Short mmCIF file of C-alpha atoms (C1' of nucleotides) in Angstrom, two decimals:
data_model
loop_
_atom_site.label_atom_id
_atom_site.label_comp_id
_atom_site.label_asym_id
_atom_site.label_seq_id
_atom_site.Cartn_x
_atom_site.Cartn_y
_atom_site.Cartn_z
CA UNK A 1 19.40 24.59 101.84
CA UNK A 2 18.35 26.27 98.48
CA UNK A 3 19.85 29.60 96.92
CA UNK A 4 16.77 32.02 96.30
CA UNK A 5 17.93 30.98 92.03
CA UNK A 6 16.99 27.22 93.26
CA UNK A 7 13.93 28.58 94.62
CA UNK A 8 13.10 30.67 91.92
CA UNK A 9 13.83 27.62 89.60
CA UNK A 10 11.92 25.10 91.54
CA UNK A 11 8.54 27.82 91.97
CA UNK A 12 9.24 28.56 88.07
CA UNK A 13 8.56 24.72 86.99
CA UNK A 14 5.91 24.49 89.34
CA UNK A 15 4.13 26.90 87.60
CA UNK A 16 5.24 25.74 83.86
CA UNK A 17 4.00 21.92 84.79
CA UNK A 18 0.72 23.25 85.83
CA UNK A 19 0.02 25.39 83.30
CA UNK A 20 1.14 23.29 80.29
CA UNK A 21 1.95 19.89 81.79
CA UNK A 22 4.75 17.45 81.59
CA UNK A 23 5.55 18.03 78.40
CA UNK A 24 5.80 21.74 78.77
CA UNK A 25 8.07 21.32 81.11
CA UNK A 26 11.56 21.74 79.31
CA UNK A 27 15.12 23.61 80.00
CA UNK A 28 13.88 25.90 77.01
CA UNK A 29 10.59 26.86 78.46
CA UNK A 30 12.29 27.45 82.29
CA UNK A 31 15.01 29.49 81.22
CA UNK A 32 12.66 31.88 79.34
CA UNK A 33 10.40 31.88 81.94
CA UNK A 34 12.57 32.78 84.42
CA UNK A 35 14.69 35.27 81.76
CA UNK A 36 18.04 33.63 81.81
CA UNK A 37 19.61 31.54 79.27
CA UNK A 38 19.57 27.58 79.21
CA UNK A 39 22.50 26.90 80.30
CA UNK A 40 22.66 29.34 83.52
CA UNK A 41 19.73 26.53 84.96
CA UNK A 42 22.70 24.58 84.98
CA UNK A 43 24.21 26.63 87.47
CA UNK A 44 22.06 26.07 89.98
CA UNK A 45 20.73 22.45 89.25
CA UNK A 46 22.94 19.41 88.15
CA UNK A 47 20.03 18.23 85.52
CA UNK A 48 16.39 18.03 85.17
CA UNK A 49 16.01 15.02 87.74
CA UNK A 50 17.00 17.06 90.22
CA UNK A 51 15.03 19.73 89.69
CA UNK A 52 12.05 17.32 89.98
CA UNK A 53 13.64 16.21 93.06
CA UNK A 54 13.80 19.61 94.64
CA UNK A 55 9.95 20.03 93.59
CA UNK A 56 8.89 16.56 95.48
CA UNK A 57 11.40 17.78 98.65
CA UNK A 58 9.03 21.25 98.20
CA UNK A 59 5.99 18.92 99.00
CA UNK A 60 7.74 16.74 101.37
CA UNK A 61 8.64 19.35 103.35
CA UNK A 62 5.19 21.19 103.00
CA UNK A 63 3.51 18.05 104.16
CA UNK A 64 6.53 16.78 107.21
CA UNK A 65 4.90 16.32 110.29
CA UNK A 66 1.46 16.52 109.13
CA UNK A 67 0.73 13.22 109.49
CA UNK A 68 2.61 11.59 113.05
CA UNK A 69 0.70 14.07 114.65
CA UNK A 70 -2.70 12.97 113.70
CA UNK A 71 -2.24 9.41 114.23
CA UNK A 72 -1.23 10.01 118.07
CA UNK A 73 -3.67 12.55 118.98
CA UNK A 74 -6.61 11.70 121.22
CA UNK A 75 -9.00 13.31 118.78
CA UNK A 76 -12.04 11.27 117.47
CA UNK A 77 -10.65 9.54 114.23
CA UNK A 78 -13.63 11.80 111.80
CA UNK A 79 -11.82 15.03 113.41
CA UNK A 80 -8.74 13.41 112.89
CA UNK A 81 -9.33 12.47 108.91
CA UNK A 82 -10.98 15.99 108.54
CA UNK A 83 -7.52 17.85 109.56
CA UNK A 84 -5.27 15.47 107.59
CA UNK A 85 -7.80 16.73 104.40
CA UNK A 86 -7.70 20.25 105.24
CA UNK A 87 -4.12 20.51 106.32
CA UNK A 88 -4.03 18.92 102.10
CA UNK A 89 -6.43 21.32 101.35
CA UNK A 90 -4.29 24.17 102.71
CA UNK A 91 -1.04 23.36 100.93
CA UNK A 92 -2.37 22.51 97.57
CA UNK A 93 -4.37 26.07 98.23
CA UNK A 94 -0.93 27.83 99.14
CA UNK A 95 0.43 26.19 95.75
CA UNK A 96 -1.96 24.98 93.21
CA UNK A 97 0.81 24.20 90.88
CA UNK A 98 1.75 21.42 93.06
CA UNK A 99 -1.10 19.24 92.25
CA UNK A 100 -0.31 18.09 88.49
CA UNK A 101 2.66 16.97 89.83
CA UNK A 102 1.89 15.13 92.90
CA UNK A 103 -1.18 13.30 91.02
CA UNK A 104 1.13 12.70 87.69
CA UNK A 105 2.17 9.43 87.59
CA UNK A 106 3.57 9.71 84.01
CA UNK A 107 6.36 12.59 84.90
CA UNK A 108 7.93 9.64 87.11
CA UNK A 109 8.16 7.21 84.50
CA UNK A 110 11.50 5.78 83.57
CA UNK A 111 13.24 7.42 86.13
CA UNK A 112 12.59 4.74 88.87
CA UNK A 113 14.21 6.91 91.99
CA UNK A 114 12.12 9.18 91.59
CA UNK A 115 8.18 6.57 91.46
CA UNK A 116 9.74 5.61 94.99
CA UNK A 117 9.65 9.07 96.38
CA UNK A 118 6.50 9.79 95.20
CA UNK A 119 5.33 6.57 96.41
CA UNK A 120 6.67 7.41 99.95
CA UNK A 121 4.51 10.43 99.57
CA UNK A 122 1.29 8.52 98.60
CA UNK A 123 1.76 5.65 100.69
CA UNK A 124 2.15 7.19 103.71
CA UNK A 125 -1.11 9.07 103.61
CA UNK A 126 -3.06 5.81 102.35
CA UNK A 127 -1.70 4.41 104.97
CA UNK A 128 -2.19 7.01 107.84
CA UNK A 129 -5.75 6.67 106.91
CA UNK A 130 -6.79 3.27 107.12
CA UNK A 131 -4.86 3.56 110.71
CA UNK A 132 -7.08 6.25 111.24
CA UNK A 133 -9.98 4.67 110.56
CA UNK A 134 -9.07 1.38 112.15
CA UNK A 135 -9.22 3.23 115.18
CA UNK A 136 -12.33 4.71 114.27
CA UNK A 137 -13.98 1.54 113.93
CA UNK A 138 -12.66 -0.05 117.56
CA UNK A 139 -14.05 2.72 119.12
CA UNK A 140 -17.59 2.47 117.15
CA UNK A 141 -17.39 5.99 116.15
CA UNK A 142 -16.97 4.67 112.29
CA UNK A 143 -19.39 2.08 110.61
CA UNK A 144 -17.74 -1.16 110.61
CA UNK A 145 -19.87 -2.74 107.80
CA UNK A 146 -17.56 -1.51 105.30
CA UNK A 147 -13.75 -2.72 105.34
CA UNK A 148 -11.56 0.20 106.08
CA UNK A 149 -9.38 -0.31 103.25
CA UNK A 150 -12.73 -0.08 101.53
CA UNK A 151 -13.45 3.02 103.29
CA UNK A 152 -9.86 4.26 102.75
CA UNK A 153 -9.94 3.78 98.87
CA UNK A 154 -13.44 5.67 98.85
CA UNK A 155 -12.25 8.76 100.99
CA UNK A 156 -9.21 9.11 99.31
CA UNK A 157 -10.37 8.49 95.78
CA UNK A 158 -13.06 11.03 96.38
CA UNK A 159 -10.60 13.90 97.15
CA UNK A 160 -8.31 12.95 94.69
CA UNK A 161 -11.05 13.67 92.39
CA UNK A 162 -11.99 16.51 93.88
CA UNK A 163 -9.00 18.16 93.70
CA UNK A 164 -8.06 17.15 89.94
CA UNK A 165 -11.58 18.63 89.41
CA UNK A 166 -10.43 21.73 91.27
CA UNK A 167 -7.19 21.88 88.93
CA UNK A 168 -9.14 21.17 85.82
CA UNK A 169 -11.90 24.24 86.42
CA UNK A 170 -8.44 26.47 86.48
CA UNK A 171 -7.99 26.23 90.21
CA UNK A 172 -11.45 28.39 90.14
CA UNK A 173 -13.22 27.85 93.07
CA UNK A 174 -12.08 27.74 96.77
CA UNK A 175 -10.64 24.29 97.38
CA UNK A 176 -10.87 25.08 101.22
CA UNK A 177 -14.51 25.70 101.44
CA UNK A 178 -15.76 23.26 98.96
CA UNK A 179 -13.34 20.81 100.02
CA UNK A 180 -14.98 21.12 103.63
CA UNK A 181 -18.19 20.34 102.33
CA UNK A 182 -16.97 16.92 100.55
CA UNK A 183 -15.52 16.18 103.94
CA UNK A 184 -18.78 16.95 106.07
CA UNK A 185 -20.39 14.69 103.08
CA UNK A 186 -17.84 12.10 103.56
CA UNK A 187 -18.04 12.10 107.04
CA UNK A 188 -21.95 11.87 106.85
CA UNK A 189 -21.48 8.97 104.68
CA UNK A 190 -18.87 6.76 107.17
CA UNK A 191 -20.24 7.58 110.38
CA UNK A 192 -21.49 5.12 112.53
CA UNK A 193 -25.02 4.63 112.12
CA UNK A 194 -28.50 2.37 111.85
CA UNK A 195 -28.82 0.97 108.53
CA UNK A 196 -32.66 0.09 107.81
CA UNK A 197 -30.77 -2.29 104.91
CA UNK A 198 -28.12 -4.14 103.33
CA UNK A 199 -27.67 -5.84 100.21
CA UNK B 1 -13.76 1.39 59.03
CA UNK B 2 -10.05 -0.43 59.96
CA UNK B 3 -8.16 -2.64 58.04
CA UNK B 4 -6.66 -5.33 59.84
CA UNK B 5 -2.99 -3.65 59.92
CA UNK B 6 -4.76 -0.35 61.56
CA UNK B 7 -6.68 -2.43 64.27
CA UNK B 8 -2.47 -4.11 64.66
CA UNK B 9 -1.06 -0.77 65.01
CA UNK B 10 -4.05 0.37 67.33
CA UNK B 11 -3.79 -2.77 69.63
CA UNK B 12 0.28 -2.13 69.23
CA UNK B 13 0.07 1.16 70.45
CA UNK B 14 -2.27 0.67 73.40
CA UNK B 15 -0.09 -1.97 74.85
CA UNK B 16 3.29 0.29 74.58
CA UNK B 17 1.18 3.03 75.99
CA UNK B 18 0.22 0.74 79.41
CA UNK B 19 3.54 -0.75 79.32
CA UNK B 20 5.67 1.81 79.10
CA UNK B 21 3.78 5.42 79.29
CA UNK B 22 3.07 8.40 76.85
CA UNK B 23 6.78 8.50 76.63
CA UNK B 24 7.06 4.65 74.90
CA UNK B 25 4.65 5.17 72.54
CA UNK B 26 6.78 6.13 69.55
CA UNK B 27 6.81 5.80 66.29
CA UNK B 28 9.82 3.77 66.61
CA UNK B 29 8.80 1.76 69.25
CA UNK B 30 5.12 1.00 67.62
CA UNK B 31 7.10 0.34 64.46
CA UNK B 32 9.68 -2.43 66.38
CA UNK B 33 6.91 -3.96 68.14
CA UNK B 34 4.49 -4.70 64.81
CA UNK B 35 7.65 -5.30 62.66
CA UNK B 36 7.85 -3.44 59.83
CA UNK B 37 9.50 0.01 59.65
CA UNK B 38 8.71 3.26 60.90
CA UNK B 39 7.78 4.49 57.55
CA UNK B 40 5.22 1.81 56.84
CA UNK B 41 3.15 3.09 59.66
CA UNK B 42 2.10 6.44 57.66
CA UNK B 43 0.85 4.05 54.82
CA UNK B 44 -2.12 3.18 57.59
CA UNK B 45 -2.02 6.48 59.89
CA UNK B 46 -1.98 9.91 58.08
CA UNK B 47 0.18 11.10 61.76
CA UNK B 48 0.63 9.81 65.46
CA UNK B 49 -2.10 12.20 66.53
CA UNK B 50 -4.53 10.36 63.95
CA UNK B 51 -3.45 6.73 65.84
CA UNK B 52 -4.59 8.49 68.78
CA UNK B 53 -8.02 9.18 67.53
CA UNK B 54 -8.35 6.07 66.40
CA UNK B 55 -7.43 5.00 69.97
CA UNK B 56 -10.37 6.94 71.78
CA UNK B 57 -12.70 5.70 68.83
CA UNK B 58 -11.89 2.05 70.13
CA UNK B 59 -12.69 3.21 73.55
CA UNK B 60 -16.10 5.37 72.29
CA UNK B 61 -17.32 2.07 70.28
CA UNK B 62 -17.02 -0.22 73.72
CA UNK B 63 -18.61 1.65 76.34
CA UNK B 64 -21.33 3.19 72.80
CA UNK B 65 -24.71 3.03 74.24
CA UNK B 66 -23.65 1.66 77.39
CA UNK B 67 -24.77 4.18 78.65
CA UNK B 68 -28.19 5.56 77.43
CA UNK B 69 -29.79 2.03 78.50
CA UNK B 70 -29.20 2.76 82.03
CA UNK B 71 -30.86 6.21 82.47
CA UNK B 72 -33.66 5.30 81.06
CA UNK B 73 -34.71 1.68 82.25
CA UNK B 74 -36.78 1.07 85.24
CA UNK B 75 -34.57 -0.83 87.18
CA UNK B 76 -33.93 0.75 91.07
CA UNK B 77 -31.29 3.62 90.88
CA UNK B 78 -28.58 1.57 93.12
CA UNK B 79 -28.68 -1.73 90.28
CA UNK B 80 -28.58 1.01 87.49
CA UNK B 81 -24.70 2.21 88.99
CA UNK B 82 -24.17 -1.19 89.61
CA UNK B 83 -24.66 -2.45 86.33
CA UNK B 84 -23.53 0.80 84.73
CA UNK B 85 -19.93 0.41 86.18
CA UNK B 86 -19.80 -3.61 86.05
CA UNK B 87 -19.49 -3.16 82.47
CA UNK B 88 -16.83 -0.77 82.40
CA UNK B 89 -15.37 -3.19 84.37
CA UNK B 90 -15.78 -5.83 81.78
CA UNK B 91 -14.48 -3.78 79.35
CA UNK B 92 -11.08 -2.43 81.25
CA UNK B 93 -11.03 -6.34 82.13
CA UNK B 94 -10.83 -7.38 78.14
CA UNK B 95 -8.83 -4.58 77.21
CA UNK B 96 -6.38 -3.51 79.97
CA UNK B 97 -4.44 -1.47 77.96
CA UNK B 98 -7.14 0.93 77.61
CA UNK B 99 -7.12 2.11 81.46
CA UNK B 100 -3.59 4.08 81.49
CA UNK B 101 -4.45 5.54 77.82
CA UNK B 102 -8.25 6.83 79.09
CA UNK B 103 -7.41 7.85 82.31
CA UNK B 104 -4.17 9.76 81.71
CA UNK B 105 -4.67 13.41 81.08
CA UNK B 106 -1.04 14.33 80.00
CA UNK B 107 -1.12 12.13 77.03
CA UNK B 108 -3.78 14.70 75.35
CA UNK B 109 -2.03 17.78 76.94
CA UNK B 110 -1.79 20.21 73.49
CA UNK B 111 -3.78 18.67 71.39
CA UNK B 112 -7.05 20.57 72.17
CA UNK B 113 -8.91 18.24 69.53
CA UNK B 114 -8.38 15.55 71.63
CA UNK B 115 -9.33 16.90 74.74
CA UNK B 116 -12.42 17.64 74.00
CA UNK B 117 -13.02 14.02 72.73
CA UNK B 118 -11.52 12.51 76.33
CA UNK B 119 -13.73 15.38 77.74
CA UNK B 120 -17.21 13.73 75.93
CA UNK B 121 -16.58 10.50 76.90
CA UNK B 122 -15.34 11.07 81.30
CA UNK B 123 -18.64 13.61 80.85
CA UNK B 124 -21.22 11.42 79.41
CA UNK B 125 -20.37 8.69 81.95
CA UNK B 126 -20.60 11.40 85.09
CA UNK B 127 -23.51 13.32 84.07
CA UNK B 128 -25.28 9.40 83.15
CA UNK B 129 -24.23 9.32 87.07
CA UNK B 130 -25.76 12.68 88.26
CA UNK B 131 -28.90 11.46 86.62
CA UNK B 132 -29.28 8.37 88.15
CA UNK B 133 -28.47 9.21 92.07
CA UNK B 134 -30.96 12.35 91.87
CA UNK B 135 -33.71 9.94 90.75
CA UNK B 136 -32.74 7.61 93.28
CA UNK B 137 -32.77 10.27 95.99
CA UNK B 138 -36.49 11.54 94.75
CA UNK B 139 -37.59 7.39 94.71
CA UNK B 140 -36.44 7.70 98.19
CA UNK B 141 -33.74 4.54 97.14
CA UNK B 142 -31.22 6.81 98.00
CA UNK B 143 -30.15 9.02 100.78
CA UNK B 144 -30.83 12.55 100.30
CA UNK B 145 -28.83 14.00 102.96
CA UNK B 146 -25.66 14.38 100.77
CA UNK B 147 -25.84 16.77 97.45
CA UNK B 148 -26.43 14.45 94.03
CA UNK B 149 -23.68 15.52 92.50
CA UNK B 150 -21.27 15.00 95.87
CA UNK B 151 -22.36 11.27 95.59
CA UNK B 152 -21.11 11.58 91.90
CA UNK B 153 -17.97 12.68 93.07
CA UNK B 154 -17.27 10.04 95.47
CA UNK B 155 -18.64 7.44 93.37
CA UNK B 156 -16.59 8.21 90.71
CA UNK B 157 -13.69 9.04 92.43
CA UNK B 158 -13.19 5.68 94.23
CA UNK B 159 -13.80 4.05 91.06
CA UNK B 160 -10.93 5.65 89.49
CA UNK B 161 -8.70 4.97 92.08
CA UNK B 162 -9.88 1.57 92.29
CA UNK B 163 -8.91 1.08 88.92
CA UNK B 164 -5.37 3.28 89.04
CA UNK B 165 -5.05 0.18 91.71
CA UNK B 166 -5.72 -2.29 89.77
CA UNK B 167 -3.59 -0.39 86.84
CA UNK B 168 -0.30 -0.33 89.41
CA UNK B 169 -0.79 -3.58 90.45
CA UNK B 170 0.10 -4.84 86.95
CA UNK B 171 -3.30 -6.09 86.61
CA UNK B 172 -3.02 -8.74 89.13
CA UNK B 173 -6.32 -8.95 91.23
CA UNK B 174 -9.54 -10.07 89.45
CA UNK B 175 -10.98 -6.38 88.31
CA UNK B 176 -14.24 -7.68 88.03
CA UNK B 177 -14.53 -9.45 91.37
CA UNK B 178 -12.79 -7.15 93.42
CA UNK B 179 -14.86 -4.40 91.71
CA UNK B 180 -18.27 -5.97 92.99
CA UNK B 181 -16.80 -5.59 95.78
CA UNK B 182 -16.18 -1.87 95.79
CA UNK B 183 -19.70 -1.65 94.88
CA UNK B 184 -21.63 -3.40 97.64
CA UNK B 185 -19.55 -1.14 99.93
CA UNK B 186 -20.36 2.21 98.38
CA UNK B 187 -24.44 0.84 97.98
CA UNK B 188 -24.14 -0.19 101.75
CA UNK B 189 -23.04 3.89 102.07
CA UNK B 190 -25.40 5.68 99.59
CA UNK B 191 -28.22 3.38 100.20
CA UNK B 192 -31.63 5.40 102.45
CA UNK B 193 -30.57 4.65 106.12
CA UNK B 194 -31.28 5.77 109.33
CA UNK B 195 -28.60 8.02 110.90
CA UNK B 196 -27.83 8.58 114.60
CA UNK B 197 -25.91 11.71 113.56
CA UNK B 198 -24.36 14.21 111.82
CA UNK B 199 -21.94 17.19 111.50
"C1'" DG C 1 41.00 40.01 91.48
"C1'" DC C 2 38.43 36.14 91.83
"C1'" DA C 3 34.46 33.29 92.20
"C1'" DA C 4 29.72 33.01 91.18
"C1'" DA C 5 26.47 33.59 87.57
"C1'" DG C 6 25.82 34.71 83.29
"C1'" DT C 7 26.55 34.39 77.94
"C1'" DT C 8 27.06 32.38 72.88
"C1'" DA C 9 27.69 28.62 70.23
"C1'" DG C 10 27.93 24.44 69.94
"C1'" DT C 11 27.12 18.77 70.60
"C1'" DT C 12 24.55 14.48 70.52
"C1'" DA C 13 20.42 12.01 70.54
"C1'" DA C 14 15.66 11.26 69.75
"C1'" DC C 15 11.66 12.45 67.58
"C1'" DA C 16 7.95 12.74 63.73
"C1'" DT C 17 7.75 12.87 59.23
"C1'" DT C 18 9.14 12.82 54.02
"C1'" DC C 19 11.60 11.01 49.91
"C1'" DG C 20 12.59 8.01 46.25
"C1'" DC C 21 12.32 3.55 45.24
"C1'" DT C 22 10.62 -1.49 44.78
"C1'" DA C 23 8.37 -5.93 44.97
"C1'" DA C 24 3.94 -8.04 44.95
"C1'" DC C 25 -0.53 -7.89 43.77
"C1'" DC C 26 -4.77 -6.70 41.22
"C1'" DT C 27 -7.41 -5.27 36.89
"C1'" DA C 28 -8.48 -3.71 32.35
"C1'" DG C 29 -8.11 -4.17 27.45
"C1'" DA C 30 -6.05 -6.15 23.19
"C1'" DT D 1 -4.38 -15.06 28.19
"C1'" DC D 2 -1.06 -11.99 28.66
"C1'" DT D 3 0.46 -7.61 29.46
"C1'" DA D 4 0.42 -2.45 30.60
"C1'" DG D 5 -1.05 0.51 34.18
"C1'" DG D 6 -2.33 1.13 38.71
"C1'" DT D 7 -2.37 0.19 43.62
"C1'" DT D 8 -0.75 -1.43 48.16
"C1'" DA D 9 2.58 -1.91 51.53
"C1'" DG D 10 6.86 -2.08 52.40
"C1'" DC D 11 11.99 -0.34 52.57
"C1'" DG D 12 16.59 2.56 53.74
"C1'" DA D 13 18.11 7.07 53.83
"C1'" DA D 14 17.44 11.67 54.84
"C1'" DT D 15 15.13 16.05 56.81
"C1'" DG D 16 13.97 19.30 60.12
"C1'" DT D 17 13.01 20.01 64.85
"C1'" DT D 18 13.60 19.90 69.59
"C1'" DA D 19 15.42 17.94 73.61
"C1'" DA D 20 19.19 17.84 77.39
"C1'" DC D 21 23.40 19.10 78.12
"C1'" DT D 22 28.55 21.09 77.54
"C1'" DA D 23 32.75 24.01 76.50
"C1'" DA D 24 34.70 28.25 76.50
"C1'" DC D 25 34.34 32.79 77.20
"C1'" DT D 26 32.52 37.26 79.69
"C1'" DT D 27 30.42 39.97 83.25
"C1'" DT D 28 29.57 41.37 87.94
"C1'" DG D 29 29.72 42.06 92.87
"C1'" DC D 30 32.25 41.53 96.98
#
DNA sequence: GCAAAGTTAGTTAACATTCGCTAACCTAGA
DNA sequence: TCTAGGTTAGCGAATGTTAACTAACTTTGC
């Protein structure tokens, strides 16, 4: 369990990664943001690794059980990918300055524990989803004319987009509301139907 | 214009950049991997931040007029994306190096110069896209049911992952192939069809 | 009164960049 | 043609800054 310090630490890099990125995000920059000195972080966190590590256990956490769930309900797989979205939507909403880090491949770099836990973060949702729509497909409520590895890369590239757009206009608009009419568009776009064509 | 040694430093640093991340590309480490000493390089580069420009210059020059061609030609809307993202393709194919250095947003974090230059380029190529899918929709080539610029999203945003894929994957699938792929499944989606349903 | 949480004042390492110097190579002009 | 002056591209050493982190001491709250 964390101290309310830890927390504070953990909630004050949050902030300082989203607001000025990796690189803003030194012992200097914490410490003065929080109003201690550098060496009091210290106190409450071995090094800067594990700080990072507390912040992907933050999302980990945030984001535990989200996922089983959907897989075993008996919901139609659309109403199951449009959950597993907004559930996303909902935490990112809660704390924007999660985002730049779960998207930023380049604060993992070089330290090689920590790619694999945001890999187990990634993976499992890619992979949830193409379940998900595997499903979908057997039970002809998803087009099956498009691979759903295909359709996974499309759905999930599109939000990923969406949401860097969302950090890049200053977290500006409401990433709940728009982000349920990207999945309405989404869903418009993979749903099983008549095709007067193909290429 | 470059002199030879520039367009060696250039290439130098674009490969440390994909090989190693924002964080290998040091003077030091550009110096090492050319040859001569870390002094030398300010005989060709007046600072790091000037290598830099010189690296989105590279990038500017390849996909130069790439683009223009494509809005206004009278080719359907659907082979305009096609071929408008085939040769970005063909150029992240012949220089992969470029994909980690013009799709990574940290590495320009602070230098506002050159985020507006990153900015011009991801722009050009998105609103090109807007462009293209809203005359589609109005030729009645393309399905009007989903917002122009939602279809921008998702096009763009599975093409990005798509390449982050290829990007993680050390290179190792055929971009270009597996890319043509990609594309026949998101025409197959965007293309005017007949829908059962929706909501 | 003692342990947790803070401080000041360092350390070491890495970074971009500058300095003074040199060897090799043009290029005028006598 | 040869030589003085200039240029180009390199070098090792040093500078100033900033990073993560540490040692030793003080404060504070139970």
């Amino acid at each position: 369990m964390q101290t309310p310090r830890q927390k504070e630490i953990v909630q004050a890099a949050l902030e300082l990664i989203s607001e000025k990125g990796i690189q803003g995000f030194t012992i200097k920059n914490l410490s003065k943001e929080i109003g201690i000195s550098e060496p009091a972080i210290y106190r409450h966190f071995e090094s800067k690794v594990h700080i990072l590590i507390a912040i992907l256990d933050v999302f980990k956490q945030n984001t535990e059980g989200m996922f089983k769930q959907e897989l075993e309900g008996d919901l139609p797989a659309m109403e199951r990918i449009s959950i597993l979205f907004t559930r996303n939507f909902e935490v990112f909403s809660q704390s924007p300055s999660l985002v730049p880090v779960i998207f930023s491949e380049e604060l993992f770099r070089g330290e090689s524990g920590l790619i694999g836990k945001v890999y187990e973060i990634i993976g499992r949702n890619l992979n949830t989803l193409i379940q998900i729509i595997k499903e979908g497909q057997s039970n002809n409520e998803i087009r099956n004319d498009v691979e759903a590895s295909q359709l996974a890369v499309i759905i999930m590239g599109s939000l990923r987009l969406f949401v860097k757009k969302w950090q890049y206009s200053d977290y500006s608009f409401d990433i709940k509301k728009e982000g349920k009419k990207l999945i309405k568009s989404l869903k418009r776009l993979i749903h099983k139907g008549i095709l007067t064509d193909d290429e």
